[in-house]
PDB file of C-alpha atoms in Angstrom:
ATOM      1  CA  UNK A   1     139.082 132.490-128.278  1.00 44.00           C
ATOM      2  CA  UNK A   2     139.122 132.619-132.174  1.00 45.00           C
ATOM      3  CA  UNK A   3     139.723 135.324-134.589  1.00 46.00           C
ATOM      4  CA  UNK A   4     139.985 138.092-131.703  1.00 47.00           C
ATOM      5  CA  UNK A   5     136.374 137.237-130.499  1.00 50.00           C
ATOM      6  CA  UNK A   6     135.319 135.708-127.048  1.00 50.00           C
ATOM      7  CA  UNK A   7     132.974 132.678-127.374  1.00 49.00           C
ATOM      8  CA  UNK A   8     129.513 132.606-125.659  1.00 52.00           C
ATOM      9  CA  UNK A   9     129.009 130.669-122.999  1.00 53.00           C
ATOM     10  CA  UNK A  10     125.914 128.983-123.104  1.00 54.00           C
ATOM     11  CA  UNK A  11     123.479 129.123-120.022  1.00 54.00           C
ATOM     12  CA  UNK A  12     123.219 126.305-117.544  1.00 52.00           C
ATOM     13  CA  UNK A  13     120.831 124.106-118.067  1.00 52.00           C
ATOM     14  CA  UNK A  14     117.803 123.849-115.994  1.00 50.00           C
ATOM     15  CA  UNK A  15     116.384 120.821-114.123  1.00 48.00           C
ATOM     16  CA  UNK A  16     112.917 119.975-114.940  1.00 49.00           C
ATOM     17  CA  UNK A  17     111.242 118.108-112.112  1.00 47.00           C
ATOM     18  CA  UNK A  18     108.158 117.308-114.654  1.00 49.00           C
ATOM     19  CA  UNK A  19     110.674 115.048-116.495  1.00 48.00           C
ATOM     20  CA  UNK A  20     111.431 111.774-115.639  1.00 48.00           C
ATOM     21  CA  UNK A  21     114.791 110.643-113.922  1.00 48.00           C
ATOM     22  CA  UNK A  22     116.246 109.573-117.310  1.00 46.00           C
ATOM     23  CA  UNK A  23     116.366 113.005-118.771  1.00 48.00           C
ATOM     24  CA  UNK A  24     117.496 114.880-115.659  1.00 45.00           C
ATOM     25  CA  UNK A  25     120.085 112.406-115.239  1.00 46.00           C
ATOM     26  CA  UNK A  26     122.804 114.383-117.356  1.00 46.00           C
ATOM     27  CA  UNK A  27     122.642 117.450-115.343  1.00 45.00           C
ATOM     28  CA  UNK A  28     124.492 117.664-111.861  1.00 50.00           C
ATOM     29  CA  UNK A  29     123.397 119.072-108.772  1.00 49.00           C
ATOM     30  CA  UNK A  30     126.207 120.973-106.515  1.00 54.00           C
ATOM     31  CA  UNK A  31     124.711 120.397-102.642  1.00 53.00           C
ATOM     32  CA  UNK A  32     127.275 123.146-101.777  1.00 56.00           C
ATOM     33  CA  UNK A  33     126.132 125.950-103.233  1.00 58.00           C
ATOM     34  CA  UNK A  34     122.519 124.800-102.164  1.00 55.00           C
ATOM     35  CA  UNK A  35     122.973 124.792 -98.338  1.00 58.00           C
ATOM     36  CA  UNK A  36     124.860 128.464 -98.718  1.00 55.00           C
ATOM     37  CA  UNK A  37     122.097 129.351-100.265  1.00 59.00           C
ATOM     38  CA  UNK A  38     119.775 128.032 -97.231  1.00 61.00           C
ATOM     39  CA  UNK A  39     122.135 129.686 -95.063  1.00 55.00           C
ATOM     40  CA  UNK A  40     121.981 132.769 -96.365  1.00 61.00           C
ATOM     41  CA  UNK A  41     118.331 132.511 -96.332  1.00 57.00           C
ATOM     42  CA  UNK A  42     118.193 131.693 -92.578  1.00 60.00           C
ATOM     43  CA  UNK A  43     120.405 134.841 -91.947  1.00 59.00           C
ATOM     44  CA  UNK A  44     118.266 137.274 -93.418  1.00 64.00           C
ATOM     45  CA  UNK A  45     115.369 136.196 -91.834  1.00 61.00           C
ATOM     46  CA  UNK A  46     117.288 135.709 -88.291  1.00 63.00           C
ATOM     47  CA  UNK A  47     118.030 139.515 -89.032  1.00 59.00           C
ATOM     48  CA  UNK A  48     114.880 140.902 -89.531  1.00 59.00           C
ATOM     49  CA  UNK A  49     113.163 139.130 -86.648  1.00 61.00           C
ATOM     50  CA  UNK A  50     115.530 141.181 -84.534  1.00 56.00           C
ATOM     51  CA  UNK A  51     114.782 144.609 -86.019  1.00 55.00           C
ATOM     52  CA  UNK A  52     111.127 143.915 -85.799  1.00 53.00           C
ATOM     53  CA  UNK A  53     111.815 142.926 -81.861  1.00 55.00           C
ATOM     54  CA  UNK A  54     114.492 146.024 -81.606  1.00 53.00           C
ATOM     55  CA  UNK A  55     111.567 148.422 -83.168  1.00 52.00           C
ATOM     56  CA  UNK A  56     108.899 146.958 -80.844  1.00 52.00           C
ATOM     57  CA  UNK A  57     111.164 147.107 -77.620  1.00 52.00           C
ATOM     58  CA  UNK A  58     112.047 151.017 -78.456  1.00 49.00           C
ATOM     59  CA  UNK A  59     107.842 151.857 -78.844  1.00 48.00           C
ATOM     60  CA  UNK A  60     107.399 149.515 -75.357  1.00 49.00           C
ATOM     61  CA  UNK A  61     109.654 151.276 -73.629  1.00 49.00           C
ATOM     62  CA  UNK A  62     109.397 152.593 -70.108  1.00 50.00           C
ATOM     63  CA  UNK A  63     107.908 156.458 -70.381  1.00 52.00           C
ATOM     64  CA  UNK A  64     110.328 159.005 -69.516  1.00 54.00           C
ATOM     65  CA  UNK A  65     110.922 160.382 -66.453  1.00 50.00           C
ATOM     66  CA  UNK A  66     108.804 163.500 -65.676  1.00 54.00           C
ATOM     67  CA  UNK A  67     110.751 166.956 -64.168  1.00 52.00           C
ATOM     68  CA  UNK A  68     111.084 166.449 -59.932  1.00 52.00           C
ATOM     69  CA  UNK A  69     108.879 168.694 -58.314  1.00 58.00           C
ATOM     70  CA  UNK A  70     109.925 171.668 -56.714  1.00 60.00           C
ATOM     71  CA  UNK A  71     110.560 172.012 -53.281  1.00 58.00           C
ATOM     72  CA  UNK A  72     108.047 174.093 -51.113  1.00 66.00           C
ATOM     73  CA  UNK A  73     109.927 177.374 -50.146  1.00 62.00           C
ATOM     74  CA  UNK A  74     111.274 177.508 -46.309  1.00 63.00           C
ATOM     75  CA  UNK A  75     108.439 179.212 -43.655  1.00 63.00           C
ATOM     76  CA  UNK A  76     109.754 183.246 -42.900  1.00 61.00           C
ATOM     77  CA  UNK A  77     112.098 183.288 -40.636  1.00 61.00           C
ATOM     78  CA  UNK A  78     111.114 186.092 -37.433  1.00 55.00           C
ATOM     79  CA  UNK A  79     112.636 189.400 -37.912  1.00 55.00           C
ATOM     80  CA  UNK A  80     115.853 190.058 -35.584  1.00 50.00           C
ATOM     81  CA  UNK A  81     114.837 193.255 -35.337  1.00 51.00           C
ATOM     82  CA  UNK A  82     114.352 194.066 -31.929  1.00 52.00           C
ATOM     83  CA  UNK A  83     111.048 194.996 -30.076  1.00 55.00           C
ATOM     84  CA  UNK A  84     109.694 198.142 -29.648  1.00 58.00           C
ATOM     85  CA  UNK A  85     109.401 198.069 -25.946  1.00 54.00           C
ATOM     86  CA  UNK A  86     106.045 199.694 -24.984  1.00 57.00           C
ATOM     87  CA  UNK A  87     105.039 203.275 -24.618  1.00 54.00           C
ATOM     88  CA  UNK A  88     104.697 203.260 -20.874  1.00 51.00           C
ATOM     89  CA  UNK A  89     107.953 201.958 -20.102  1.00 53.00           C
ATOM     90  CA  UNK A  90     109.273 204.825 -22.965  1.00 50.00           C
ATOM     91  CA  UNK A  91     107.446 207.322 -21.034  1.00 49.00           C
ATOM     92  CA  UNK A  92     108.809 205.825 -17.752  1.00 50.00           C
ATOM     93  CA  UNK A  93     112.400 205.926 -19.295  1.00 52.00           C
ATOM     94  CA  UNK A  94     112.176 209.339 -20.244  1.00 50.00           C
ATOM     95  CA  UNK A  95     110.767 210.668 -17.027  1.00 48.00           C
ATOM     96  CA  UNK A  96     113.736 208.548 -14.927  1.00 48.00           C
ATOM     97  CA  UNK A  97     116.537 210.513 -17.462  1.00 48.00           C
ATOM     98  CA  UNK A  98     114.271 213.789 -16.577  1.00 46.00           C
ATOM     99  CA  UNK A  99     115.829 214.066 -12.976  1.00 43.00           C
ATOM    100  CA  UNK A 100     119.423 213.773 -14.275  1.00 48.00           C
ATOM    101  CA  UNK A 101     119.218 216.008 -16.775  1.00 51.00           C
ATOM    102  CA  UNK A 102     117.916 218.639 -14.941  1.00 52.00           C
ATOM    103  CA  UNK A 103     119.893 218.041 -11.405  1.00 54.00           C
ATOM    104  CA  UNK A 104     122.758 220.452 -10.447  1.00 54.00           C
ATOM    105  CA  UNK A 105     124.795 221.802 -13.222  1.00 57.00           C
ATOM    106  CA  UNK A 106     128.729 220.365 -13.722  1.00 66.00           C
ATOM    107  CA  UNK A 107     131.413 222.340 -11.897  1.00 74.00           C
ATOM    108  CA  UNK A 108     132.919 224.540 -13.670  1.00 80.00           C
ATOM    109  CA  UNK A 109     136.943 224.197 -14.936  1.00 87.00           C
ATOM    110  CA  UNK A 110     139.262 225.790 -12.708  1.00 89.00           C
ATOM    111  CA  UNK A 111     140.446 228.026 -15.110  1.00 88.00           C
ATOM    112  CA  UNK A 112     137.250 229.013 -16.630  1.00 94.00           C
ATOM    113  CA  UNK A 113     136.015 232.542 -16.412  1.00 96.00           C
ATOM    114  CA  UNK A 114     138.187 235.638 -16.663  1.00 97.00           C
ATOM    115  CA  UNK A 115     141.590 236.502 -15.617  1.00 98.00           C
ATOM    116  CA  UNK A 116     143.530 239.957 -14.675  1.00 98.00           C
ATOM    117  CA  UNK A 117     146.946 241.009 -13.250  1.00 97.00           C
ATOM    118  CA  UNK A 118     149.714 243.370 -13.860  1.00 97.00           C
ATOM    119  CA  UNK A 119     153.314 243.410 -15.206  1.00 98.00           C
ATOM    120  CA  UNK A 120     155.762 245.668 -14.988  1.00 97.00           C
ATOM    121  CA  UNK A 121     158.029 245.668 -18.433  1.00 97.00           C
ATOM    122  CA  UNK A 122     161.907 246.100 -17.993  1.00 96.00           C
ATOM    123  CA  UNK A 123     164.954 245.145 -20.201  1.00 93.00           C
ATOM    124  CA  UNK A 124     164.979 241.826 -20.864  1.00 91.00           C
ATOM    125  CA  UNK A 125     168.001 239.269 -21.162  1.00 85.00           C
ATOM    126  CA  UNK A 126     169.795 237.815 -24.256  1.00 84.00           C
ATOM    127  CA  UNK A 127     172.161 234.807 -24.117  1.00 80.00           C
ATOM    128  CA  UNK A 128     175.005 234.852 -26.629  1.00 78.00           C
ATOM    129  CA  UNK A 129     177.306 232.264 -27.474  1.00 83.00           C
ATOM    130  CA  UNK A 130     180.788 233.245 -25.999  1.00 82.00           C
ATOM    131  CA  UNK A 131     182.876 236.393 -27.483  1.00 78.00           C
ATOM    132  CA  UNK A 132     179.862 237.624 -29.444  1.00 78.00           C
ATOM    133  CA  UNK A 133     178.715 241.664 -28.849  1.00 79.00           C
ATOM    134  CA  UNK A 134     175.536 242.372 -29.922  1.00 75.00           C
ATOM    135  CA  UNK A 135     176.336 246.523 -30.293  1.00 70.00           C
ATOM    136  CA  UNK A 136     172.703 247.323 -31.132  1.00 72.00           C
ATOM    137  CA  UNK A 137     171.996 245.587 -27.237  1.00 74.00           C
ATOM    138  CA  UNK A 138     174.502 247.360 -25.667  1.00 76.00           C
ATOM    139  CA  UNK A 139     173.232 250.826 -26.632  1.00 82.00           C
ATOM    140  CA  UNK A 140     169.638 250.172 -25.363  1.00 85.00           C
ATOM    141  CA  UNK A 141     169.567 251.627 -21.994  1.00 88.00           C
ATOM    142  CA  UNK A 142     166.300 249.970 -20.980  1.00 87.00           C
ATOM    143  CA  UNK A 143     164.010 253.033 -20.896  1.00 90.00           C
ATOM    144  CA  UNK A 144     162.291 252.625 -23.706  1.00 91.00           C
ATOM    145  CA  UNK A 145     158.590 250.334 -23.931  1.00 92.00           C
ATOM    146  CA  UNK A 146     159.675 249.755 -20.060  1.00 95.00           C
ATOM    147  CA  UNK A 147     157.196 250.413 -17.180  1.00 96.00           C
ATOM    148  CA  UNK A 148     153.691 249.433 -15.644  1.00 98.00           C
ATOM    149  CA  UNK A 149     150.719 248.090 -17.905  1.00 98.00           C
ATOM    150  CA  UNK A 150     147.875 245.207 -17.496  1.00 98.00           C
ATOM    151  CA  UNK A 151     147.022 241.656 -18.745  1.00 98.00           C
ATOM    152  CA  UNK A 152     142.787 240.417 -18.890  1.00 98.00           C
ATOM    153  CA  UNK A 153     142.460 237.178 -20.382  1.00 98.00           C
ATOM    154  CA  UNK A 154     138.836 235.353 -20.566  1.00 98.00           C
ATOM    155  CA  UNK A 155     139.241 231.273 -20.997  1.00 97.00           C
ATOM    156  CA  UNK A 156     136.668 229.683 -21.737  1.00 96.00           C
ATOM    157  CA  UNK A 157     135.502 225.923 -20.664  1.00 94.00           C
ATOM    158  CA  UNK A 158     137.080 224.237 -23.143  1.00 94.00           C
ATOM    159  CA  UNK A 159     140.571 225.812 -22.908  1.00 95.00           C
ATOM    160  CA  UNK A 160     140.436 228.509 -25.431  1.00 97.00           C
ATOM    161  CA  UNK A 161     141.932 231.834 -24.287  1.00 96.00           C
ATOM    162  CA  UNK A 162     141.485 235.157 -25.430  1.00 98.00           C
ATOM    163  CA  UNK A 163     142.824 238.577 -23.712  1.00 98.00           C
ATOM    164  CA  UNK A 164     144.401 242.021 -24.164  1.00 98.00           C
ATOM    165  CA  UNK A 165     147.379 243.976 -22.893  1.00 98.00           C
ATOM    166  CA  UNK A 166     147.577 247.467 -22.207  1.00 97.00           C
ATOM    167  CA  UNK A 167     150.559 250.073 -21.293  1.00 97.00           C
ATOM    168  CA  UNK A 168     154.242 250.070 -21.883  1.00 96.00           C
ATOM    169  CA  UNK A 169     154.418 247.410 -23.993  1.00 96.00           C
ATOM    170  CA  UNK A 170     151.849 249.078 -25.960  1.00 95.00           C
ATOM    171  CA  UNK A 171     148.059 247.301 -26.894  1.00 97.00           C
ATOM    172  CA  UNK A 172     148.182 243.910 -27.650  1.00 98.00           C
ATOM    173  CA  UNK A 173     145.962 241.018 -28.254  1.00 98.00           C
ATOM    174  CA  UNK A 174     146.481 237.773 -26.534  1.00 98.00           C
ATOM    175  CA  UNK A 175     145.387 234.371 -27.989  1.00 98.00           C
ATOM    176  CA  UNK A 176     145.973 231.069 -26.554  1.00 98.00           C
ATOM    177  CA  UNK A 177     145.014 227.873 -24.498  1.00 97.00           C
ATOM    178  CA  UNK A 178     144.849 226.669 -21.279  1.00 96.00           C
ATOM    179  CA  UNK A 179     146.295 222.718 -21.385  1.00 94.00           C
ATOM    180  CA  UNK A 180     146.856 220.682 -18.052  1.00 91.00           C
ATOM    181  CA  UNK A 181     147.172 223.767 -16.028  1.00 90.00           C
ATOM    182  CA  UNK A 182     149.432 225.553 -18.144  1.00 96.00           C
ATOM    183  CA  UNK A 183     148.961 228.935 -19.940  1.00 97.00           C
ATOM    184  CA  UNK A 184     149.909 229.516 -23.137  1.00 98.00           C
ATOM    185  CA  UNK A 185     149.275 232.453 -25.321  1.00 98.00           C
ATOM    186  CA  UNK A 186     150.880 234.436 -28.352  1.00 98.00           C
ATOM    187  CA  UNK A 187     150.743 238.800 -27.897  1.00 98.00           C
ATOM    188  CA  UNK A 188     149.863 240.433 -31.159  1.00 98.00           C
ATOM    189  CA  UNK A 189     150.679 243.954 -31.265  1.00 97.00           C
ATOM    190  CA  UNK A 190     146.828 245.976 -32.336  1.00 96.00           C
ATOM    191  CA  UNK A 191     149.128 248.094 -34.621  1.00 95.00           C
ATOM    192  CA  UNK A 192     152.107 245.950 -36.484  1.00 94.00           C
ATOM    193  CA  UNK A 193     153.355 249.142 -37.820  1.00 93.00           C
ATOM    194  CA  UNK A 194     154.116 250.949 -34.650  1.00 92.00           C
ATOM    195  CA  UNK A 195     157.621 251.664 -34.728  1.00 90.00           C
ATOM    196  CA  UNK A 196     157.856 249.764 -31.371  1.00 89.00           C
ATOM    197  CA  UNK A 197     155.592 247.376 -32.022  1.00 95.00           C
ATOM    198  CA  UNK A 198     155.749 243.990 -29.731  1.00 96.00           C
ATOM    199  CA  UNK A 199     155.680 240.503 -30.211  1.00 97.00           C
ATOM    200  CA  UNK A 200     156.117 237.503 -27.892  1.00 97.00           C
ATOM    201  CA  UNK A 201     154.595 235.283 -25.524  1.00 98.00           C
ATOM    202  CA  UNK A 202     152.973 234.627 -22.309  1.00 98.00           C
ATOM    203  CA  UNK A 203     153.745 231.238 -20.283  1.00 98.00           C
ATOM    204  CA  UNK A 204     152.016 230.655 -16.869  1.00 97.00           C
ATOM    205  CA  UNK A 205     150.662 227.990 -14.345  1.00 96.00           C
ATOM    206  CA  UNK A 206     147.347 227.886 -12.679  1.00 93.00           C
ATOM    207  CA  UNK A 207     148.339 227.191  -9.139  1.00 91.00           C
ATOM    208  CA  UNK A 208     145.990 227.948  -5.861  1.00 90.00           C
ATOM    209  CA  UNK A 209     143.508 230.101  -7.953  1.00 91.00           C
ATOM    210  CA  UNK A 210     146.555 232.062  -9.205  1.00 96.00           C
ATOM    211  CA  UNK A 211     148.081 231.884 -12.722  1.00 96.00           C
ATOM    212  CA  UNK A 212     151.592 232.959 -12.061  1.00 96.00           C
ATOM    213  CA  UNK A 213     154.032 233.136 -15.288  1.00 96.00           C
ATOM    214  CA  UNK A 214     156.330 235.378 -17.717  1.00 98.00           C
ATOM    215  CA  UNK A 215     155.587 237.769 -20.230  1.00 98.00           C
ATOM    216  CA  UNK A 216     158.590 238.364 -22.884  1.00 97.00           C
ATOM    217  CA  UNK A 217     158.342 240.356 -26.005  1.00 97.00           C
ATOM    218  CA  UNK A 218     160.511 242.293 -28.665  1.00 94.00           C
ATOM    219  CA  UNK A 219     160.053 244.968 -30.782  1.00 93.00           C
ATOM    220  CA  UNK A 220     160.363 245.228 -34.575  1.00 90.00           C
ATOM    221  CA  UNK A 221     164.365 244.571 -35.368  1.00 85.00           C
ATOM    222  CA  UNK A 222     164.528 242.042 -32.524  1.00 83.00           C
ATOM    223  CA  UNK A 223     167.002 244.098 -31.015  1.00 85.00           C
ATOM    224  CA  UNK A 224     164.397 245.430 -28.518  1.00 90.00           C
ATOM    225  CA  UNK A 225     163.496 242.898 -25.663  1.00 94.00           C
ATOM    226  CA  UNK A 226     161.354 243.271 -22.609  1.00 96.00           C
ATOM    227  CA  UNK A 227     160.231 241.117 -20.245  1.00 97.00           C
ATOM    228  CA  UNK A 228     158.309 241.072 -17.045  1.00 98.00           C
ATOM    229  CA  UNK A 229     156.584 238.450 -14.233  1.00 98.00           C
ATOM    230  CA  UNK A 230     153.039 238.569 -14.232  1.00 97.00           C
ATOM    231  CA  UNK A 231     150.157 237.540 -11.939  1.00 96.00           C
ATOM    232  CA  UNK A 232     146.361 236.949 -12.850  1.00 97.00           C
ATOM    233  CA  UNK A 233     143.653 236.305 -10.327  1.00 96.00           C
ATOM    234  CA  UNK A 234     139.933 235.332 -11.633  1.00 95.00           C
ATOM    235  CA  UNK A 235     137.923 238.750 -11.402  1.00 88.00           C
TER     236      UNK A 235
END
């Protein structure tokens, strides 16, 4: 490099192959660079050969596969529903249930049907625990709401009871139910208000055709009780 500038290089010189040996002698040939160059030159071509054959194998491909077909759908099953059996044998089925249904009617429940008896009210008992006086008991003589009167009581088949009372115990209304054989009812006085009106119970037992049991009631203040055995027979 002079003065700060770069020098030129000059350009290589060419061969001439018109010119004779003598004037071609001075240049040199590198055989390196010239089989690289053939190298190279094989390479790309190598290359595209197998892009063309890459592009041809992708058009000559196999087709794609098509969707499967569908499978057929299954025959109908039969219906589990069962048979309608045919109308003669429904008309024969009815008229063989005809005879039962219209044969001799159930027997009736022993204590269906309606009840009456008597009782005869007197001064009923009162246990007290020991060295307890009940004064208001001691001064009831028994006289009063004591005497004769009657019990009617209708049951019907399925148990229920229904009845009245009338006489010393004054009118009542008896409601109730009639359970393996036993009796039990609750007596309403008609009149709550009645200054002796009377409240209690009735227990029995059907036994024979009879109910036998106990009727035992008290009046307002619970101070007043009365009592009495009582016997129904079906009317």
């Amino acid at each position: 490099m002079t003065g700060g500038r770069r020098a030129s290089t000059p350009p290589p010189r060419q061969i001439d192959a018109t010119t004779g040996p003598a004037r071609n002698k001075s240049l040199r040939v590198n055989p390196t660079r010239t089989r690289a160059r053939r190298a190279r030159g094989g390479a790309r071509a190598l290359l595209l050969s197998f892009a063309f054959a890459l592009l041809a194998g992708c058009e000559e491909g196999p087709p794609r596969p098509s969707e499967p077909e569908r499978p057929e759908p299954p025959p109908p099953q039969p219906s589990a529903a069962p048979a309608l059996p045919p109308a003669g044998s429904a008309a024969a089925g009815a008229s063989a249930a005809a005879p039962a249904e219209t044969g001799e009617p159930h027997a009736a429940a022993p204590w269906q049907g309606t009840w009456e008896g008597s009782y005869d009210a007197k001064k009923g008992s009162v246990v007290l625990p020991p060295k307890v006086k009940d004064a208001a008991r001691t001064k009831d003589d028994g006289k009063l709401a004591a005497g004769a009167g009657t019990v009617t009581l209708t049951v019907a088949p399925s148990g229920e009871l229904k009845g009245t009372a009338k006489g010393a115990l004054g009118d009542a209304t008896l409601v109730g139910k009639v359970e393996d054989g036993m009796v039990r009812a609750s007596v309403f006085p008609e009149d709550p208000r009645a200054p002796n009106a009377m409240t209690g119970i009735l227990v029995g037992e059907l036994k024979e055709g009879v109910i036998q049991g106990k009727i035992r009631v008290t009046g307002p203040d619970a101070t007043l009780v009365r009592e009495s055995p009582v016997e129904l027979r079906k009317k």
